[in-house]
Amino acid sequence: MTPTPTNIVLLGAGAREHALAWKLTRDGATVHVLPGNAGIPGSHPAISATDFPAIQQFCQEKDVQLIVVGPEAPLAAGVADYFQDSDIRVFGPSRAGATLESSKVWSKDFMRRHGVATAKSWKFRSDQLNEARAKAAELDGQVVVKYDGLAAGKGVYVCSSTEEAEEALRSLQAEHTGWFSFLLEEKLTGPEISIIGITDGNRIRLLSPSQDHKQLLAHDQGPNTGGMGAYCPVPFCDDNVLAAIRQDIVDPTLRGLQTEPFSFRGFIYFGIMLTPQGPKLLEYNVRLGDPEAEVLLPALDTSLLDLITATLDGRLAETVVRQRPGAYVGVVLASGGYPASGFPVGFPITGLDQLHPGTLVFHGATKRTAEGQLVTNGGRVLVLVAHGHDLEEAVARVYREAEKVQFEGMYIRPDIGQRPEPTEIFSAVR
Ligand code: AMP
Ligand code: GLY
């Protein structure tokens, strides 16, 4: 058994990484964030999360023996493989394991091989657009078109008519040059939830169920964003729903990870839709969700550092995951104009010193001017997180706190944590 390392490198730069750094620091670690951002203590802006030689040199200089990875890009670029033969351990899957997220086609084949409940789908190459069109017409345009690669959330087109499916196929062709693959999936309906676990490829420990709010505007309207807010736990995701998710999705995935020829030690994220036919897996991610992490990590009572070390040591079976009681809600304070490109940044942020000491502030995209003024530096600027005895109280608190913060053009989605309960789907899953 390796002694618990106290000196850690954390890769990434957003509010998810701020939450990870905050939690690991509470667990007793000294956390160096590469590159981090102006609001995350211990950030080193000169070192990119995918510059592996520079990361290695940093680890040697600071005597770091553990790297925790926030976003998918360093994993898909092979950070775990790069350090495989060194004495630096990486919490996150190998490049082959990361294919579960980086290739929609590969991950769908994995789901099929291992009997994971998911939407029916058909695979096409870029020279088979006519065949895809015919299939979409056969399904009355009730399809989802998915580009087979990392597309920063922009490779998925949810369609409701043959015209929309046509348009999606046209956009796919316009946006990607050269040879590519894509999936056509049957369109499912139902509430979505995020189930995130820590796995060593044999066992899994699940964190609390959470829900993201991906669209910009209230009532799930407007363009998709990186996520405008999240909460946990999810009241309608009770033991019966969780049992169905375990049986139809989590357990078959684990059996798959046990038999596939790659190792997987890290976070695994199941994006799930609760359909009238039961839970179906929409996607895997090989990392914590953002903004889900910002509520899940404060809710986690167990030491994350211990869970990570146990995972790397193959001792996950000995661990217990405890959640704090009550609810956590996180709202994103976004720049006006986000998620379109070209919105202005650099606006001074005020009011953070007025917040209640129980409110957590995670920085997504801030920077300091030469004079030391904190200013906006991207789309999802800050995430505020509040706790309550129940969801209602946490929601009321977080919005009260958010009113104290100001920057020019600030936008906050007004209905985080306030979706109506989906009673009919809930009963059908049972
Ligand atoms: P993905 O990246 O595969 O999770 O897709 C992004 C979003 O598209 C999901 O969060 C869903 O809202 C939606 N989506 C994906 N697949 C489907 C599907 N088969 N049916 C309905 N909506 C879907
Ligand atoms: N919140 C969705 C994601 O991180 O992919």
Coordinates of C-alpha atoms in Angstrom, one line a residue, residues 37-377:
N37 CA -7.0 30.2 -13.3
A38 CA -6.7 33.5 -11.3
G39 CA -9.3 32.3 -8.7
I40 CA -7.8 28.9 -8.0
P41 CA -5.0 29.0 -5.3
G42 CA -1.9 27.1 -6.5
S43 CA -2.4 27.8 -10.2
H44 CA 0.5 27.8 -12.6
P45 CA -0.8 29.5 -15.8
A46 CA 2.3 28.9 -17.8
I47 CA 1.9 25.1 -17.9
S48 CA -0.8 23.7 -20.2
A49 CA -2.7 20.6 -19.2
T50 CA -1.6 18.7 -22.3
D51 CA 2.1 19.6 -22.2
F52 CA 3.2 16.3 -20.8
P53 CA 7.0 16.9 -20.7
A54 CA 6.5 20.3 -18.9
I55 CA 4.1 18.5 -16.4
Q56 CA 6.7 15.8 -15.9
Q57 CA 9.4 18.4 -15.2
F58 CA 7.1 20.2 -12.8
C59 CA 6.3 17.0 -10.9
Q60 CA 10.0 16.2 -10.6
E61 CA 10.8 19.7 -9.3
K62 CA 8.0 19.7 -6.7
D63 CA 8.3 16.0 -5.8
V64 CA 4.8 15.2 -7.0
Q65 CA 3.7 11.6 -7.3
L66 CA 0.0 11.9 -8.2
I67 CA -1.7 13.6 -11.0
V68 CA -5.5 14.1 -10.9
V69 CA -7.1 15.0 -14.3
G70 CA -10.1 17.3 -14.5
P71 CA -11.1 17.6 -18.2
E72 CA -11.1 15.0 -21.0
A73 CA -8.6 16.5 -23.3
P74 CA -5.4 15.4 -21.5
L75 CA -6.9 11.9 -21.1
A76 CA -7.8 11.6 -24.8
A77 CA -4.2 12.9 -25.5
G78 CA -2.8 10.0 -23.4
V79 CA -1.6 11.6 -20.1
A80 CA -2.1 8.3 -18.3
D81 CA -0.1 6.4 -21.0
Y82 CA 2.6 9.0 -20.9
F83 CA 3.3 8.5 -17.2
Q84 CA 2.6 4.7 -17.2
D85 CA 6.2 3.6 -16.7
S86 CA 7.2 6.4 -14.3
D87 CA 6.7 6.6 -10.6
I88 CA 4.0 9.3 -11.0
R89 CA 0.5 7.9 -10.8
V90 CA -2.4 9.3 -12.8
F91 CA -6.0 9.2 -11.7
G92 CA -7.8 9.0 -15.0
P93 CA -8.1 6.3 -17.7
S94 CA -5.6 5.5 -20.5
R95 CA -6.2 6.9 -24.0
A96 CA -7.9 3.6 -24.9
G97 CA -10.2 4.0 -21.8
A98 CA -10.9 7.6 -22.7
T99 CA -12.3 6.5 -26.1
L100 CA -15.5 5.8 -24.1
E101 CA -15.9 9.6 -24.3
S102 CA -13.9 10.6 -27.3
S103 CA -15.6 8.3 -29.8
K104 CA -19.4 8.0 -29.9
V105 CA -19.2 5.1 -32.3
W106 CA -16.7 3.2 -30.2
S107 CA -18.6 3.8 -27.0
K108 CA -21.9 2.7 -28.6
D109 CA -20.2 -0.5 -29.7
F110 CA -18.9 -1.0 -26.1
M111 CA -22.5 -0.5 -24.8
R112 CA -23.8 -3.1 -27.3
R113 CA -21.0 -5.6 -26.6
H114 CA -21.8 -5.5 -22.9
G115 CA -25.6 -5.2 -22.9
V116 CA -25.8 -1.6 -21.5
A117 CA -29.3 -0.2 -22.0
T118 CA -29.1 2.6 -24.6
A119 CA -30.9 4.1 -27.6
K120 CA -30.9 2.1 -30.9
S121 CA -28.5 3.5 -33.3
W122 CA -27.1 3.2 -36.8
K123 CA -23.5 4.0 -37.8
F124 CA -22.6 5.8 -41.0
R125 CA -19.5 7.2 -42.7
S126 CA -19.3 10.7 -44.3
D127 CA -19.8 9.1 -47.8
Q128 CA -23.1 7.5 -46.7
L129 CA -25.2 10.7 -46.2
N130 CA -27.9 9.4 -48.5
E131 CA -28.3 6.2 -46.5
A132 CA -28.5 8.3 -43.3
R133 CA -31.1 10.5 -44.9
A134 CA -33.2 7.5 -45.8
K135 CA -32.9 6.1 -42.2
A136 CA -33.9 9.5 -40.7
A137 CA -36.9 9.7 -43.0
E138 CA -37.9 6.1 -42.0
L139 CA -37.9 7.3 -38.3
D140 CA -39.9 10.4 -39.2
G141 CA -37.0 12.6 -38.3
Q142 CA -37.2 11.7 -34.6
V143 CA -33.5 11.1 -34.5
V144 CA -30.3 12.4 -32.9
V145 CA -27.3 12.8 -35.1
K146 CA -23.9 12.4 -33.3
Y147 CA -20.5 13.2 -34.8
D148 CA -18.0 10.6 -33.8
G149 CA -15.4 12.7 -32.0
L150 CA -14.8 15.3 -29.3
A151 CA -16.7 18.3 -30.5
A152 CA -16.9 20.4 -27.3
G153 CA -20.6 19.7 -26.9
K154 CA -21.3 20.8 -30.5
G155 CA -21.4 17.4 -32.3
V156 CA -25.0 16.4 -31.2
Y157 CA -28.1 17.4 -33.1
V158 CA -31.5 16.5 -31.6
C159 CA -34.1 16.5 -34.4
S160 CA -37.9 16.6 -34.4
S161 CA -38.7 16.4 -38.1
T162 CA -37.2 15.1 -41.4
E163 CA -36.3 18.7 -42.3
E164 CA -34.4 19.1 -39.0
A165 CA -32.6 15.8 -39.6
E166 CA -31.7 17.0 -43.2
E167 CA -30.4 20.3 -41.7
A168 CA -28.3 18.4 -39.1
L169 CA -26.8 16.2 -41.8
R170 CA -26.0 19.3 -43.9
S171 CA -24.3 21.0 -40.9
L172 CA -22.3 17.9 -40.1
Q173 CA -21.0 17.8 -43.6
A174 CA -20.3 21.6 -43.6
E175 CA -18.4 21.5 -40.3
H176 CA -16.2 18.5 -40.8
T177 CA -13.8 18.1 -43.7
G178 CA -12.3 14.8 -44.7
W179 CA -13.5 11.4 -43.7
F180 CA -15.6 11.0 -40.5
S181 CA -18.2 8.7 -39.0
F182 CA -21.4 9.5 -37.2
L183 CA -24.3 7.9 -35.5
L184 CA -28.0 8.2 -36.1
E185 CA -29.9 7.4 -32.9
E186 CA -33.5 6.9 -32.1
K187 CA -34.7 10.0 -30.1
L188 CA -35.7 9.2 -26.6
T189 CA -37.7 11.2 -24.1
G190 CA -37.5 11.7 -20.4
P191 CA -35.6 13.5 -17.7
E192 CA -31.8 13.4 -17.7
I193 CA -29.6 12.7 -14.8
S194 CA -25.9 12.4 -14.2
I195 CA -24.6 9.5 -12.3
I196 CA -20.9 9.8 -11.6
G197 CA -18.7 7.1 -10.0
I198 CA -15.1 6.4 -9.1
T199 CA -13.9 3.1 -10.5
D200 CA -10.8 1.0 -10.6
G201 CA -12.2 -1.1 -13.5
N202 CA -13.5 -3.8 -11.1
R203 CA -15.6 -2.0 -8.6
I204 CA -17.4 1.3 -8.5
R205 CA -18.4 3.8 -5.9
L206 CA -21.2 6.1 -6.9
L207 CA -21.5 9.8 -5.9
S208 CA -24.9 11.4 -5.3
P209 CA -27.2 11.5 -8.4
S210 CA -27.2 15.1 -9.8
Q211 CA -28.8 17.1 -12.6
D212 CA -27.3 19.6 -14.9
H213 CA -29.1 22.4 -16.7
K214 CA -27.5 22.6 -20.1
Q215 CA -29.7 25.1 -21.9
L216 CA -29.1 28.8 -21.5
L217 CA -32.7 29.9 -20.7
A218 CA -35.4 29.0 -18.1
H219 CA -37.5 25.9 -18.8
D220 CA -34.8 24.3 -20.9
Q221 CA -35.0 26.8 -23.8
G222 CA -32.4 28.4 -25.9
P223 CA -28.9 27.2 -27.0
N224 CA -26.9 24.5 -25.3
T225 CA -24.1 25.7 -23.0
G226 CA -21.4 23.9 -21.0
G227 CA -24.0 23.8 -18.2
M228 CA -25.7 26.7 -16.4
G229 CA -26.1 25.1 -13.0
A230 CA -26.6 21.8 -11.2
Y231 CA -27.9 20.3 -8.0
C232 CA -27.7 17.1 -5.9
P233 CA -29.2 14.8 -4.8
V234 CA -32.1 14.4 -7.2
P235 CA -35.3 13.8 -5.2
F236 CA -37.0 11.6 -7.9
C237 CA -33.9 9.5 -8.3
D238 CA -34.8 7.2 -5.4
D239 CA -33.6 3.7 -4.5
N240 CA -35.9 2.0 -7.1
V241 CA -34.6 4.3 -9.9
L242 CA -31.1 3.8 -8.8
A243 CA -31.5 0.0 -8.6
A244 CA -32.7 0.0 -12.3
I245 CA -29.7 2.2 -13.3
R246 CA -27.3 -0.1 -11.5
Q247 CA -28.8 -3.2 -13.1
D248 CA -29.3 -1.9 -16.7
I249 CA -26.3 0.5 -17.0
V250 CA -23.7 0.5 -14.2
D251 CA -23.2 -3.3 -13.7
P252 CA -23.0 -4.2 -17.4
T253 CA -20.5 -1.3 -17.8
L254 CA -18.4 -2.7 -15.0
R255 CA -18.5 -6.2 -16.5
G256 CA -17.3 -4.5 -19.8
L257 CA -14.5 -2.7 -18.1
Q258 CA -13.4 -6.0 -16.5
T259 CA -13.2 -7.8 -19.8
E260 CA -11.8 -5.1 -22.1
P261 CA -8.0 -5.0 -22.6
F262 CA -7.5 -1.5 -21.1
S263 CA -7.3 -0.4 -17.5
F264 CA -9.6 2.2 -16.2
R265 CA -8.9 4.1 -12.9
G266 CA -10.8 7.3 -12.5
F267 CA -14.1 9.1 -12.7
I268 CA -16.8 7.7 -14.9
Y269 CA -19.8 9.7 -15.8
F270 CA -23.1 8.1 -17.0
G271 CA -25.4 10.6 -18.8
I272 CA -28.7 8.9 -18.4
M273 CA -32.2 9.5 -19.7
L274 CA -35.1 8.0 -17.6
T275 CA -37.4 6.9 -20.4
P276 CA -40.9 5.3 -20.1
Q277 CA -39.0 2.0 -21.0
G278 CA -36.5 2.4 -18.2
P279 CA -33.1 4.1 -17.9
K280 CA -31.0 4.4 -21.0
L281 CA -27.4 5.6 -21.3
L282 CA -26.9 8.6 -23.6
E283 CA -23.2 8.9 -23.1
Y284 CA -20.1 8.1 -21.0
N285 CA -17.7 10.8 -19.9
V286 CA -14.4 9.8 -18.4
R287 CA -14.3 12.7 -15.9
L288 CA -16.4 14.6 -13.5
G289 CA -19.2 16.7 -15.0
D290 CA -19.0 20.5 -14.9
P291 CA -21.0 22.0 -13.2
E292 CA -22.0 18.7 -11.5
A293 CA -18.6 18.5 -9.7
E294 CA -19.2 21.8 -8.0
V295 CA -22.2 20.4 -6.1
L296 CA -21.0 16.8 -5.8
L297 CA -17.7 17.5 -4.1
P298 CA -19.1 19.7 -1.4
A299 CA -21.7 17.0 -0.8
L300 CA -19.1 14.3 -0.4
D301 CA -18.3 13.7 3.2
T302 CA -15.6 11.1 2.5
S303 CA -12.0 12.1 1.7
L304 CA -11.6 12.2 -2.1
L305 CA -7.9 11.9 -1.6
D306 CA -8.4 8.6 0.2
L307 CA -10.9 7.4 -2.5
I308 CA -8.4 8.2 -5.2
T309 CA -5.5 6.5 -3.4
A310 CA -7.6 3.5 -2.7
T311 CA -8.6 3.3 -6.4
L312 CA -5.0 3.4 -7.6
D313 CA -4.0 0.8 -5.0
G314 CA -6.9 -1.5 -5.9
R315 CA -8.5 -1.1 -2.5
L316 CA -11.7 0.6 -3.6
A317 CA -13.7 -2.4 -2.0
E318 CA -12.5 -1.2 1.4
T319 CA -13.9 2.3 1.0
V320 CA -17.3 3.7 2.0
V321 CA -18.7 6.8 0.3
R322 CA -20.6 9.1 2.7
Q323 CA -22.7 12.0 1.6
R324 CA -23.5 15.0 3.7
P325 CA -27.3 15.4 4.4
G326 CA -29.3 18.1 2.7
A327 CA -29.1 19.5 -0.8
Y328 CA -26.5 21.5 -2.8
V329 CA -27.3 23.9 -5.6
G330 CA -24.8 25.6 -7.9
V331 CA -25.6 28.4 -10.3
V332 CA -23.3 29.7 -13.0
L333 CA -22.7 33.4 -13.2
A334 CA -22.2 33.8 -17.0
S335 CA -21.0 36.6 -19.3
G336 CA -23.7 38.3 -21.3
G337 CA -23.6 36.9 -24.9
Y338 CA -22.3 33.4 -23.8
P339 CA -22.5 30.7 -25.3
A340 CA -22.1 32.6 -28.7
S341 CA -18.5 33.6 -29.4
G342 CA -17.2 37.1 -29.4
F343 CA -18.8 38.4 -26.1
P344 CA -16.9 41.0 -24.2
V345 CA -14.8 40.1 -21.1
G346 CA -12.6 42.0 -18.7
F347 CA -15.4 43.5 -16.6
P348 CA -14.7 44.0 -12.9
I349 CA -16.4 41.6 -10.5
T350 CA -17.7 43.0 -7.2
G351 CA -19.6 41.7 -4.2
L352 CA -17.7 38.5 -3.5
D353 CA -16.7 39.9 -0.1
Q354 CA -20.4 40.3 0.8
L355 CA -21.2 36.6 0.5
H356 CA -22.3 34.5 3.5
P357 CA -19.3 32.4 4.7
G358 CA -21.2 29.2 4.0
T359 CA -21.4 30.0 0.3
L360 CA -18.8 28.4 -1.9
V361 CA -17.4 30.3 -4.9
F362 CA -15.7 28.4 -7.7
H363 CA -13.9 30.4 -10.4
G364 CA -14.5 29.2 -14.0
A365 CA -13.0 32.1 -16.0
T366 CA -11.6 35.0 -14.1
K367 CA -8.4 36.9 -14.2
R368 CA -6.5 39.6 -12.2
T369 CA -5.5 42.9 -13.9
A370 CA -2.1 44.4 -13.2
E371 CA -3.8 46.4 -10.5
G372 CA -5.1 43.3 -8.8
Q373 CA -8.7 43.8 -9.8
L374 CA -10.6 40.5 -10.4
V375 CA -12.3 40.6 -13.9
T376 CA -14.3 38.3 -16.1
N377 CA -12.3 36.2 -18.6

